[in-house]
Structures are given as structure tokens and as C-alpha cells.
Amino acid sequence: MSMTSRSLPPRRARVRPSPLAALVLLAALSVCRSRAEDGYRLWLRYDRIDDAGLRAGYLAAASRIVLSTPRGSESPVISAARLELMDGLGGLLGASVAVELEKSPGAASSLGDEGYTLTRRGDGAIVIAANQDIGTLYGSFALLRQLQTRRPIAGLHVASTPRIARRILDHWDNINRTVERGYAGASLWEWFVLPEYRDPRYRDYARACASVGINGAVLTNVNADTLALTPPYLEKVAALAAEFRPYGIRVYLSARFSAPIELGRLPTADPLDPGVIAWWHAKADEIYRYIPDFGGFLVKANSEGEPGPQDYGRTHADGANLIADALAPHGGIVMWRAFVYGVQPKVDRVNQAYNEFKPLDGKFHSNVVVQIKNGPLDFQPREPFHPLFGSMPHTQLALELQITQEYLGASIQLAYLGPLFQEALRSETFSAGPGSTVARVVDGSLRSGGLSVIAGVANTGTDRDWTGHPLAAANWYAFGRLAWDHTLDAADIADEWTRMSFSNDPRVVETLGRMLASSREIVVNYSMPLGLHHIMATDHHYGPGPWASAGRPDWTPAYYHRADAVGLGADRTAQGTNALAQYAPEIATAWADEDTCPENLILWFHHLPWDHRMKSGRTLWVELCLRYQQGVDGVRQLERDWDSLAGLVDAERFAHVNALLGQQERDACAWRDACTLYFQQFSKQPIPAGVEPAEHPLAYYEAVQLHYFPGTPSGK
């Protein structure tokens, strides 16, 4: 058969492990526990509980586990739950635990298809009940989490259901296995040897995702390659889908809008052209023959040079609805990204997505969700929430967060993003009065149902610890937990992750919790404090570059910081670009006033004089310099805190984090020195007392060049 044939290739039979093979697997996992820690197990560490009394109490309370589902029969999902419980409880308790399966009439209807309950029954059994098998799997992980974090289970009564239906990781992975903005090695997907060879790591990826409730994965980069839609690659995608299916994870693909031209050899990709419409319908039918539960497409169109419907004089709604109609008969969805901007010198870049999408409210079909970044620019260390969340009440909106640290030091610098995610989700839009948070817009509770989607740009790769930095997996974990329940607190999530990933020792939990809680604000302080944004180096986005030039104005830091002899910051009030007009009046009025605008966003919305008095009583110039110094001091405190854990944390991960914190301190100093020296050219004021003198002159920092930085799209 030709590799370009459109006919379906023959299916390969999968060999299922025998009971003996399963026991061998469990034995191998037990052996792995005796090896040095390297982060591979993430938060799914099932090491024996040291406290003999606690272990005995758990064993008495959990000597019998019952999986209760309406079907009451074995399935791939139930098998996955059973194996996880056998391995997890066996490891934690040092003894085998009976895991039984029983048929039940179903759990409460309020749990939906994915919710679960954990209860201790009168006969002493712990019952994990759900309406569907996948809820049983989620409940199994939740029970193990109870033990891993040393919570009581004697009077167990837990009920949980996800607030957002589709909780998806977006992988910016290219088919050549490079990862755009990926800092943890190559792509996990071994395209060349799929489908014949399926790396066992796929199962562990799926386990990790399912353990926090993630139920979808977009496998390919938003800067899409049409090759992924060809039959040979659809077979490979089908193989990954088969690996993930027992863990409740659907696969999605990014779609290139010009695919009808590039693959179908049509003269156009006009969304209203009958031939284009027919091509997308045929392609959708083909995909679902390979992958019956295919989730749908993520589309980046008319942004950063990507093709789209505007190339033909059509709207984003025209383009999204074209593809959505092709997927609709199969139950698929389209996630149409609102990250769009063109070269419009007279229009503030942060205004452009609103300008394009607000007029289209209510014009998208029912299986389309408009996917919006948390802020109106581009995953900066801090941004205000995106105004579209408060402006499209008749459109299904998804929140896109970035787990990988494109602007927060890659996987070299410690930045726990739970507080950033929480900040975005809890932002008040006032779209339907007080209480109209971004979270309620996304979960559908403000508009009574429909699609609810949240996406996180993944930080995974082939590094042994998955995420490059031994502490960066906390961001993957936090995304999953908040996607499941956005009312959870980021500090509590950090506590869970620490206990599961490192230790329940109170000294470790308290210290690492403090480090994680402060880390994002530390990065903000030494890089882009007080609402500064987009002043990083060009292309790789690592390190300072407020002086950088680029091929277009809106890629140039000066476009955003607007430093001059008068002051600093972007004026987005009515006297400036009027971006504030895109927000509800309650927000626009407060933020337009220099005295009531949140100080952590002040330079996002205001061009302030250098001698403007801040809330501290200091001038803007002095405050700015001291914030940079506070960032450096914060990293040094992180180093001291980590040093205090010597002997309490395994040697391999201790040494790794220690080295990375040393690099982070050097980077923080470079940010402080470069930015204070650069902005001093405009303020004409001395560096204030309390700020360490720069190690080098400004020219030194301006001359720094990095080559082949990981995750750089150009590869240089």
C-alpha cells in the first residue's frame, strides 16, 4: 500500500498483559523505588509509609477496596484503576490489599460522568463509586492521594466532580520532535517509530494526567504541520489514542487552515467555497475512522503569519464554523484561538483580539469554543485578565494558560505558577455583575451550560524528570488540580504536591511550600515589576532586553515600556490607547485612576513620571530599582531555604535544584543590573541606596547573545 493512500491501514492487534505479566510489572516498579530519586515518578510516589502506627491504621481502614460502577464489569479503565490501587496501596502500606469490583445502580446524578465518591461502608470496605468507569479511576487516584498526604481515611466521605468538562494539555510539539517553548528535552511523541513501538512512558504520562483529572491532549504545535493529518500520521495518532484511552484522555490535533491547499491541492482554502467545505468533511470522516473518540481541532489562524479565513475576506467565525460543521456529526469540537494580532502601528497590540472577536459574539456554532490567553498580550509574568472574558456573553470561551515558562525563566528558574493560574481564574469581569469571575465564564455557570474548556500549554519533555526543573512539575500538577476544581487554593495544592513529590516531613512541607508560594512574585520583581511587560530579550525570551530591536514595532520592548525623559509605562487610558475601554465600567474607572489602579499593574495602564509617589511613599524610580533588588534578595532567600533541606531531600534532586538556584541568582542579578542601568538613561537619577551596584556597564548586557536556547522556534 502506498504511504499516501487514503485507505485505512490494517489494525495491529494489541497484546494485553497477562496476570503474571502484571505481577512482574508491579515487582519491577517496586525495584524502581529502591533506586535514586530522579523525579521520574512525579507525584505518583508510592513509597512505604515510615510511621508504623499510621501505616497500621491505614491498613486496617483500607484492607478492602470496592470499585462500584453501574456496569460492574472489567474494562480497560477499571483495569487501570485496579492496577494503580494494587501498586499504590501495596507500596504505601507494604502489604497487598484486596480490590474488588461490584455492580451498583450508580452514584448521585450530580456527579455526572466523571465525578466520584469515596466512603467507608458499614462492612469496613472503602467504596469508590461513580456513574462511569472513568470516575472510578479518578476516585482511585484521589484515595491514594489521601494516603500520600497522610490524611485520615477512617471516617472517609469525599465527593468530587469536575467544574470544567474538557481539561486539556496543549503540546507545542513539532513532528520533528522539537518543542516550541519546550525546556525539558525533546517531544515525548516518537513519531518515526510509531505505531510499531510505543514507549512505556506514554502510559506514565497518561497516569500522571489522569491522576489530576486532565482528560485531553493536543498532540501537535499550534503552528501546525499538515503532515499530522495524513494517513500515515493518523495511524500514529491512533496508536497514542489507544495508549491514553484507558486513562480517559482524548487526543486532539492542531489544524492548519490552509490544509485543503497543501493536502487537497485545492486552489483555495476559502471557508465558504463548496470544495473546501467538502474537503474538511471528508477529512473529518477519515480521522474518525482511525480515532472514533477524536476530540477535535485546535486552530491558530491569521496570527503571526499563520493562514486563516481573513486571507479570503472572511471572519474568524466563518473559519471556525467551517471546521466545526465537519466535526459535528462525530461529536468533535473546535478550539479557535483568540491570540491574533497583525502589524497595525496605530492600534495597540493588546487591543487587537478584542477588536476582532467582540463583533463576532454569538456567531460561532455550538461546537466552537474561542480559546483566550489569560491576558491580552502573551503569557507575561503578570498581565490583567483578557477583556474578552467579560465581553462575549453569547460565545463559549476557554481559558488558555501557559504551564511552560516562556517568559518566567524557562525550566531553569523556579516559578510556581499556581498563584498566577489562581489570579487569572479569580479575576472579576463584572460581565453579569459582581461574582462574574473568569472561572465562572469558563466553567459555563454564567451562561447555563454548553462547552467548558480549559487548556494549559504543557511543560513536558523527554528529560528524566519530565519538566526540566525538579520543582517545575508542580505547575503541571497545579494546572490539573485547578482545572478540575478552580475553587482550590494554590497554597493547598503546593502542599499536596510537596507531600506527594518529596516528603511529609513538616520541615520539608513548610519550607518548600514557602518557596513555591513566593517564587512567581520573585521572578516578577527581578524581571518585569509594577506592570512592566515584554522587555525580555528577542526570540528566545530569556533574560533582559529592554533595548532590543526587532523587525516590527510590536515585537520591540520600547513599544511597551515607553521609557522617556518624563517617565515610564504604557498609557492605556482614554488619553492613550484606550485599552481600558474594553473592560467593564467598574474596572475601567478604577484602573484609569493612578491612585486606585493596582500597583502591580500600574505601568501596564499608565505612563508615570519618574518622581510619581508610590504607595510606599517612594518615587517611581526608587521603587522600581528596589523591586529589582527585592527580586534578587528573594532568590537568595530561596537558596537559603533550599540549603536548609540538606539531608531531608534526596541527594540527586537536592543537587539539581541547588545548581539551578545558583543560576537563577546570576540571572536575577543580570536582570536587575541591565534594567536599572537601561532605565537610568531616561530617569537621569542615581541608583538608590539599598540597590547593589551593577557588576558590568550597560554595554556588557546589551552585547550578551544566547545561541541554541531550548524551545526557540528559529533554532538559534
XYZ file of C-alpha atoms in Angstrom, residues 34-659:
626
model
C 14.951 1.437 45.600
C 16.801 3.487 43.009
C 17.948 7.058 43.440
C 15.272 9.710 43.065
C 15.351 11.457 39.700
C 11.847 12.907 39.528
C 10.525 10.400 37.004
C 7.674 9.254 39.249
C 6.453 12.834 39.624
C 3.818 12.961 42.377
C 2.894 9.279 41.963
C 5.451 8.073 44.501
C 4.109 5.123 46.457
C 6.962 4.600 48.895
C 6.247 2.761 52.116
C 4.902 4.960 54.926
C 7.620 5.134 57.569
C 5.326 5.711 60.562
C 4.426 2.171 61.606
C 1.390 3.257 63.642
C -0.036 5.350 60.816
C 0.655 2.580 58.328
C -1.123 0.033 60.519
C -4.117 2.344 60.884
C -4.351 2.845 57.146
C -4.049 -0.879 56.523
C -6.853 -1.599 58.960
C -9.080 1.015 57.339
C -8.197 0.125 53.745
C -7.868 -3.634 53.880
C -10.656 -3.968 51.339
C -11.378 -1.642 48.423
C -14.546 -1.874 46.335
C -14.880 -0.311 42.901
C -18.601 0.313 42.426
C -19.943 1.125 38.959
C -23.265 0.594 37.161
C -21.663 -1.800 34.700
C -19.858 -3.759 37.383
C -17.542 -5.461 34.913
C -13.900 -5.216 33.961
C -12.917 -2.668 31.330
C -9.588 -1.110 30.320
C -10.371 1.866 32.580
C -11.302 -0.344 35.535
C -8.164 -2.423 34.949
C -6.090 0.765 35.066
C -7.769 1.766 38.338
C -7.280 -1.675 39.848
C -3.584 -1.831 38.907
C -2.988 1.682 40.268
C -4.604 0.801 43.572
C -2.729 -2.501 43.869
C 0.590 -0.817 43.172
C -0.113 2.300 45.214
C -1.573 0.679 48.294
C 0.908 -2.160 48.141
C 3.775 0.311 48.079
C 2.432 2.717 50.704
C 1.248 0.046 53.133
C 3.795 -2.674 52.460
C 1.054 -5.256 52.082
C -1.354 -6.418 49.422
C -4.875 -5.004 49.532
C -7.939 -6.651 48.009
C -9.506 -4.608 45.224
C -12.977 -5.860 44.304
C -15.491 -4.869 41.663
C -19.224 -4.653 42.272
C -22.222 -3.570 40.281
C -24.244 -0.693 41.656
C -27.248 1.323 40.491
C -24.934 4.322 40.054
C -23.778 7.190 42.187
C -25.581 10.507 42.569
C -26.595 12.136 39.321
C -24.904 15.345 40.442
C -21.546 13.615 39.967
C -22.026 13.443 36.211
C -19.871 11.138 34.115
C -16.531 11.908 35.765
C -17.290 12.530 39.426
C -16.776 10.053 42.244
C -17.417 9.408 45.902
C -15.120 7.835 48.486
C -16.916 6.358 51.504
C -16.215 3.888 54.252
C -19.088 1.414 54.330
C -20.561 -0.305 57.354
C -18.841 -3.594 56.475
C -15.459 -1.830 56.662
C -14.847 -1.581 52.930
C -13.773 1.650 51.302
C -16.062 2.157 48.324
C -15.069 4.151 45.266
C -18.345 4.831 43.465
C -19.052 6.601 40.192
C -21.557 6.772 37.366
C -18.939 5.842 34.776
C -15.698 3.873 34.867
C -13.599 6.998 34.406
C -14.988 8.428 37.643
C -13.822 5.265 39.377
C -10.301 5.846 38.060
C -10.295 9.451 39.273
C -11.584 8.272 42.639
C -8.806 5.693 42.865
C -6.178 8.382 42.439
C -7.996 10.525 44.996
C -7.891 7.709 47.557
C -4.178 7.234 47.003
C -3.713 10.998 47.399
C -5.384 10.763 50.811
C -2.735 8.300 51.940
C 0.175 10.025 50.222
C -0.652 13.274 52.026
C -1.346 11.462 55.319
C -4.990 12.456 55.586
C -7.385 10.384 57.723
C -9.481 7.751 55.985
C -11.271 6.091 58.917
C -14.386 8.239 58.512
C -13.893 8.808 54.831
C -16.595 10.699 52.969
C -15.479 12.576 49.870
C -17.481 13.614 46.807
C -15.904 15.410 43.872
C -16.849 16.317 40.322
C -15.013 18.491 37.800
C -16.210 22.056 37.311
C -14.850 22.254 33.742
C -15.651 19.459 31.293
C -12.609 19.476 29.000
C -9.282 19.852 30.780
C -6.615 19.777 28.139
C -2.847 19.939 27.777
C -1.720 21.745 24.638
C 1.598 20.352 23.435
C 3.534 22.745 21.219
C 5.375 19.709 19.864
C 6.594 19.558 16.287
C 6.670 16.362 14.274
C 10.487 16.587 14.129
C 10.326 16.262 17.955
C 11.444 19.800 18.754
C 9.162 21.586 21.192
C 8.394 25.261 20.752
C 8.902 26.913 24.144
C 9.811 23.494 25.497
C 12.598 23.383 28.073
C 12.663 19.744 29.134
C 14.151 17.884 26.198
C 12.577 16.535 23.035
C 8.923 15.795 22.384
C 7.520 12.762 24.155
C 5.942 11.535 20.919
C 8.309 9.296 18.937
C 6.617 9.814 15.604
C 9.126 7.970 13.454
C 8.776 4.638 15.268
C 5.046 4.900 15.935
C 2.810 2.946 15.723
C 5.059 -0.123 15.871
C 6.908 0.921 19.020
C 5.003 2.543 21.849
C 7.243 3.908 24.553
C 6.134 2.738 28.037
C 6.482 6.379 29.009
C 3.167 7.065 27.245
C 1.382 5.095 29.935
C 3.129 7.008 32.695
C 2.251 10.305 31.025
C -1.372 9.204 30.904
C -1.282 8.102 34.552
C 0.097 11.469 35.641
C -2.539 13.360 33.661
C -5.414 11.198 34.887
C -4.263 11.492 38.491
C -5.082 15.214 38.415
C -8.098 14.910 36.122
C -6.630 16.052 32.805
C -8.726 14.407 30.092
C -7.349 15.689 26.804
C -4.100 16.303 24.941
C -3.485 18.343 21.805
C -0.515 16.434 20.415
C 0.851 18.945 17.907
C 2.024 22.544 17.802
C -0.453 25.349 17.149
C 1.895 26.416 14.351
C 0.526 23.363 12.639
C 2.087 20.924 10.190
C -0.393 19.406 7.742
C 1.601 16.165 7.785
C -0.201 15.279 11.012
C -3.451 14.978 9.040
C -2.127 12.427 6.537
C -2.986 8.704 6.814
C 0.463 7.507 7.945
C 0.423 10.013 10.802
C -3.198 9.424 11.660
C -2.221 5.817 12.282
C 0.438 7.068 14.677
C -2.068 9.361 16.388
C -4.422 6.401 16.710
C -1.685 4.450 18.488
C -1.247 7.250 21.035
C -5.008 7.464 21.460
C -5.077 3.745 22.268
C -2.404 4.199 24.931
C -4.253 7.102 26.547
C -7.816 5.770 26.302
C -7.732 3.608 29.477
C -6.896 6.797 31.373
C -9.770 8.829 29.967
C -7.609 11.046 27.753
C -8.852 12.073 24.325
C -6.423 13.192 21.674
C -6.773 16.388 19.652
C -4.684 17.850 16.840
C -3.798 21.344 15.726
C -5.155 22.040 12.251
C -3.561 24.281 9.653
C -6.213 26.358 7.943
C -4.556 26.032 4.535
C -4.646 22.213 4.649
C -7.125 21.994 1.718
C -4.491 23.643 -0.467
C -1.456 21.810 0.895
C -3.020 18.359 1.189
C -6.084 18.529 -1.013
C -4.397 20.522 -3.791
C -7.376 22.842 -3.983
C -6.838 26.347 -5.348
C -8.273 27.954 -2.214
C -8.991 27.481 1.483
C -11.896 29.953 1.457
C -14.270 28.732 4.198
C -17.327 29.448 2.025
C -16.038 27.549 -1.000
C -18.042 24.313 -1.614
C -14.913 22.343 -2.477
C -13.205 23.442 0.752
C -16.292 22.549 2.775
C -16.378 19.082 1.191
C -12.661 18.575 1.828
C -12.947 19.267 5.571
C -15.962 16.953 5.872
C -14.069 14.154 4.137
C -11.009 14.732 6.297
C -13.095 14.625 9.463
C -14.730 11.373 8.372
C -11.284 9.908 7.700
C -9.899 10.936 11.077
C -12.803 9.380 12.959
C -12.298 6.094 11.149
C -8.849 5.998 12.722
C -9.798 7.526 16.072
C -13.503 7.132 16.914
C -13.222 9.279 20.060
C -11.061 12.008 18.494
C -11.624 15.221 20.440
C -11.324 17.797 17.684
C -9.050 20.586 16.464
C -7.135 23.460 17.957
C -6.671 26.240 15.396
C -4.310 29.189 15.270
C -5.316 31.327 12.300
C -4.397 34.775 10.995
C -1.827 35.207 13.740
C 1.946 35.527 13.448
C 1.846 34.636 9.772
C -0.400 31.592 10.047
C -3.058 31.285 7.289
C -6.689 31.898 8.105
C -10.112 32.965 6.900
C -9.171 36.649 6.769
C -6.931 35.799 3.818
C -10.208 35.440 1.889
C -12.076 38.357 3.398
C -13.912 36.095 5.844
C -14.214 36.264 9.640
C -12.895 34.069 12.413
C -16.443 32.794 12.879
C -16.596 31.750 9.222
C -13.360 29.801 9.605
C -14.250 28.167 12.913
C -17.741 27.193 11.796
C -16.406 25.586 8.607
C -14.312 23.099 10.568
C -16.863 22.745 13.360
C -19.558 21.662 10.900
C -17.255 18.935 9.597
C -16.646 17.639 13.127
C -20.204 17.990 14.423
C -21.564 14.638 13.153
C -18.806 12.913 15.133
C -19.118 14.952 18.328
C -15.852 16.840 17.790
C -15.148 20.419 18.781
C -13.059 23.331 17.509
C -10.930 25.392 19.880
C -10.331 28.585 17.912
C -7.544 30.673 19.423
C -8.095 34.389 20.015
C -4.344 35.034 20.062
C -4.386 37.213 16.971
C -2.599 40.392 16.046
C -1.325 41.978 12.880
C 1.076 44.776 12.050
C -1.147 47.725 12.905
C 1.123 50.576 14.000
C -1.789 52.776 15.042
C -3.539 50.074 17.124
C -2.226 48.860 20.466
C -1.455 45.162 20.134
C -3.325 44.375 23.359
C -6.476 45.874 21.816
C -6.488 43.783 18.664
C -8.033 40.480 19.768
C -10.969 42.315 21.341
C -11.436 44.399 18.215
C -11.584 41.261 16.038
C -13.655 38.953 18.244
C -16.094 41.180 20.149
C -18.180 41.888 16.984
C -18.461 38.120 16.425
C -20.159 37.363 19.748
C -22.976 34.884 19.168
C -21.876 33.970 15.645
C -19.927 30.795 16.473
C -21.571 27.378 16.191
C -22.358 25.293 19.252
C -19.281 23.063 18.985
C -16.873 26.006 18.801
C -15.093 27.455 21.807
C -12.976 30.598 21.484
C -9.750 29.920 23.370
C -8.299 33.015 25.044
C -4.986 33.507 26.820
C -5.266 34.656 30.430
C -4.042 38.130 29.472
C -4.380 40.344 26.401
C -0.698 40.206 25.408
C 1.199 36.927 25.652
C 1.718 34.939 28.876
C 3.746 37.702 30.553
C 4.842 37.249 34.190
C 1.845 39.373 35.117
C -0.991 40.663 32.972
C -4.507 41.906 33.651
C -7.150 39.396 32.665
C -8.130 39.372 28.993
C -11.060 41.762 28.363
C -12.768 39.239 26.062
C -13.735 37.187 29.124
C -16.103 39.981 30.087
C -17.253 40.881 26.593
C -18.668 37.825 24.782
C -21.665 36.571 26.799
C -23.118 34.643 23.842
C -19.929 32.753 22.965
C -18.322 29.761 24.653
C -14.935 30.864 25.934
C -11.983 28.731 27.008
C -9.075 29.833 29.172
C -5.557 29.155 27.893
C -2.775 29.161 30.488
C 0.910 28.539 29.965
C 2.479 25.855 32.126
C 5.807 26.011 30.330
C 7.734 29.097 31.464
C 8.290 31.022 28.240
C 8.618 34.387 30.000
C 9.377 33.177 33.510
C 12.872 31.751 33.184
C 12.162 28.536 31.255
C 12.880 25.387 33.304
C 15.965 26.996 34.787
C 14.244 29.369 37.186
C 11.832 28.423 39.947
C 8.390 29.931 39.362
C 5.407 28.105 40.842
C 2.511 29.199 38.652
C -0.364 28.105 40.868
C -0.793 31.702 42.121
C -0.760 33.008 38.522
C -3.427 30.485 37.467
C -5.488 31.341 40.546
C -5.114 35.066 39.907
C -6.452 34.632 36.371
C -9.351 32.372 37.366
C -10.488 34.625 40.211
C -10.326 37.855 38.205
C -13.615 39.733 38.362
C -15.046 40.662 34.962
C -18.367 42.189 36.167
C -19.871 40.865 32.922
C -23.035 39.843 34.786
C -22.482 41.892 37.913
C -20.264 41.072 40.918
C -19.171 37.455 41.071
C -18.658 37.160 37.311
C -15.172 35.735 37.587
C -13.164 34.387 34.692
C -13.608 30.938 36.240
C -17.398 31.235 36.055
C -17.217 32.443 32.472
C -15.104 29.413 31.561
C -16.995 26.754 33.518
C -20.286 27.817 31.920
C -22.076 28.715 35.147
C -22.709 32.263 33.914
C -24.382 31.102 30.704
C -26.058 27.849 31.759
C -24.087 25.081 30.171
C -22.550 24.474 26.793
C -18.921 23.640 26.205
C -16.489 24.291 29.041
C -12.785 24.072 28.249
C -9.535 24.996 29.956
C -6.142 24.443 28.323
C -2.572 24.574 29.561
C 0.481 24.773 27.311
C 2.470 21.780 28.544
C 5.950 21.819 30.056
C 6.746 18.139 29.437
C 9.638 16.618 27.531
C 11.989 13.658 27.492
C 14.092 14.847 30.411
C 14.084 12.123 33.025
C 12.112 14.317 35.441
C 9.650 15.276 32.659
C 9.772 19.052 33.192
C 13.459 20.016 33.295
C 13.446 21.554 36.779
C 12.774 19.193 39.706
C 10.202 21.657 41.036
C 8.562 22.595 37.718
C 6.274 19.558 37.807
C 4.347 21.491 40.463
C 2.988 23.639 37.628
C 1.673 20.628 35.686
C 0.093 19.366 38.897
C -1.398 22.763 39.797
C -2.930 23.181 36.361
C -4.653 19.804 36.602
C -5.982 20.372 40.098
C -7.322 23.857 39.308
C -8.778 22.644 36.013
C -10.728 20.053 37.996
C -11.753 22.489 40.738
C -10.903 26.167 40.333
C -12.005 26.892 43.912
C -8.944 25.110 45.294
C -6.210 27.271 46.784
C -2.796 27.385 45.129
C -1.047 27.103 48.507
C -3.005 23.967 49.406
C -2.166 22.488 46.010
C 1.530 23.205 46.616
C 1.248 21.466 49.983
C -0.261 18.376 48.325
C 2.351 18.305 45.605
C 5.212 18.665 48.073
C 3.957 15.824 50.249
C 3.445 13.545 47.264
C 6.613 14.500 45.369
C 9.099 14.937 48.200
C 8.171 14.313 51.809
C 5.567 14.663 54.538
C 8.270 15.852 56.940
C 6.863 19.130 58.356
C 10.205 20.854 57.770
C 10.128 19.987 54.082
C 6.442 20.781 53.665
C 6.676 24.180 55.365
C 9.917 25.248 53.700
C 9.124 24.097 50.191
C 5.611 25.492 50.492
C 7.053 28.887 51.372
C 9.485 28.697 48.466
C 6.790 27.819 45.969
C 4.384 30.465 47.255
C 6.900 33.299 46.868
C 8.662 32.166 43.700
C 6.469 33.687 40.979
C 6.419 37.112 42.625
C 10.194 36.937 42.973
C 10.539 36.410 39.213
C 8.139 39.292 38.553
C 10.196 41.583 40.800
C 13.558 40.916 39.182
C 12.234 40.897 35.617
C 9.090 42.951 34.982
C 7.811 44.620 38.182
C 4.981 47.122 38.633
C 3.231 46.076 35.425
C 6.211 46.258 33.067
C 5.919 43.702 30.281
C 7.562 42.364 27.134
C 11.020 43.750 27.950
C 12.794 40.416 27.603
C 15.397 39.527 25.001
C 14.144 38.875 21.485
C 13.318 35.424 20.107
C 14.386 33.156 22.968
C 12.692 35.413 25.572
C 15.273 34.505 28.228
C 16.915 37.345 30.110
C 16.608 41.133 29.882
C 16.337 43.113 26.655
C 14.539 46.452 27.174
C 16.814 47.890 24.462
C 16.140 45.139 21.902
C 15.070 45.917 18.372
C 13.015 43.649 16.139
C 11.561 43.503 12.652
C 8.285 45.124 13.663
C 7.282 47.639 16.339
C 5.083 45.339 18.421
C 7.961 42.891 18.891
C 10.145 45.674 20.290
C 10.273 46.267 24.078
C 10.197 50.061 23.714
C 6.720 49.684 22.198
C 5.590 48.509 25.660
C 7.739 50.248 28.281
C 7.646 53.703 26.609
C 10.563 54.953 28.696
C 11.433 58.608 28.081
C 12.727 61.621 29.977
C 9.327 62.116 31.575
C 8.650 58.655 32.875
C 7.833 55.007 32.232
C 4.883 52.818 31.267
C 2.208 52.397 28.605
C -0.688 54.831 28.683
C -3.794 52.751 28.040
C -6.262 55.241 29.468
C -8.603 57.329 27.316
C -5.691 59.713 26.722
C -3.583 56.835 25.402
C -4.583 53.686 23.513
C -7.843 53.393 25.485
C -7.442 49.670 26.143
C -9.282 50.259 29.423
C -12.470 50.875 27.462
C -12.563 47.145 26.696
C -13.273 46.361 30.365
C -16.471 46.768 32.385
C -17.008 50.300 33.762
C -16.358 49.127 37.327
C -12.864 48.059 36.273
C -12.108 50.748 33.718
C -12.940 53.563 36.156
C -10.840 52.136 38.968
C -7.847 51.263 36.829
C -7.893 54.574 34.944
C -7.111 56.375 38.195
C -3.440 56.221 39.166
C -4.437 56.125 42.833
C -6.819 53.155 42.546
C -5.130 51.137 39.813
C -3.495 48.025 41.327
C 0.150 48.913 41.776
C 1.261 45.569 40.380
C -0.326 46.662 37.053
C 0.332 50.390 37.210
C 2.858 50.535 34.345
C 0.629 48.360 32.179
C -2.001 51.112 32.106
C -0.168 54.319 32.996
C 2.848 56.317 31.850
C 4.039 57.635 35.203
C 6.568 60.404 35.849
C 9.832 59.244 37.359
C 9.039 61.257 40.515
C 5.477 59.877 40.880
C 4.820 58.971 44.522
C 4.030 55.292 45.004
C 2.037 53.815 47.902
C 5.313 53.255 49.750
C 5.992 56.990 49.654
C 8.969 56.415 47.371
C 9.242 57.797 43.875
C 8.597 55.541 40.895
C 12.320 55.473 40.111
C 13.345 54.429 43.605
C 10.500 51.914 43.867
C 11.413 50.370 40.516
C 15.064 49.915 41.472
C 14.183 48.489 44.873
C 11.759 45.996 43.310
C 14.600 44.704 41.154
C 16.758 44.340 44.257
C 13.911 42.628 46.116
C 13.791 40.077 43.318
C 17.489 39.312 43.747
C 17.100 39.141 47.526
C 14.142 36.813 47.046
C 16.221 34.348 45.039
C 18.877 34.395 47.739
C 16.205 33.563 50.292
C 15.119 30.654 48.090
C 18.725 29.434 48.145
C 18.897 29.660 51.933
C 15.601 27.862 52.313
C 16.698 25.098 49.977
C 20.027 24.754 51.755
C 18.122 24.146 54.998
C 16.662 20.996 53.440
C 20.053 19.303 53.032
C 19.686 15.754 54.294
C 15.894 15.980 54.204
C 15.661 15.798 50.408
C 17.262 13.089 48.264
C 20.775 13.957 47.127
C 20.123 13.890 43.369
C 17.267 16.355 43.329
C 18.857 18.462 46.069
C 21.989 18.978 43.981
C 19.979 19.692 40.824
C 17.813 22.379 42.436
C 20.819 23.827 44.227
C 22.642 24.323 40.924
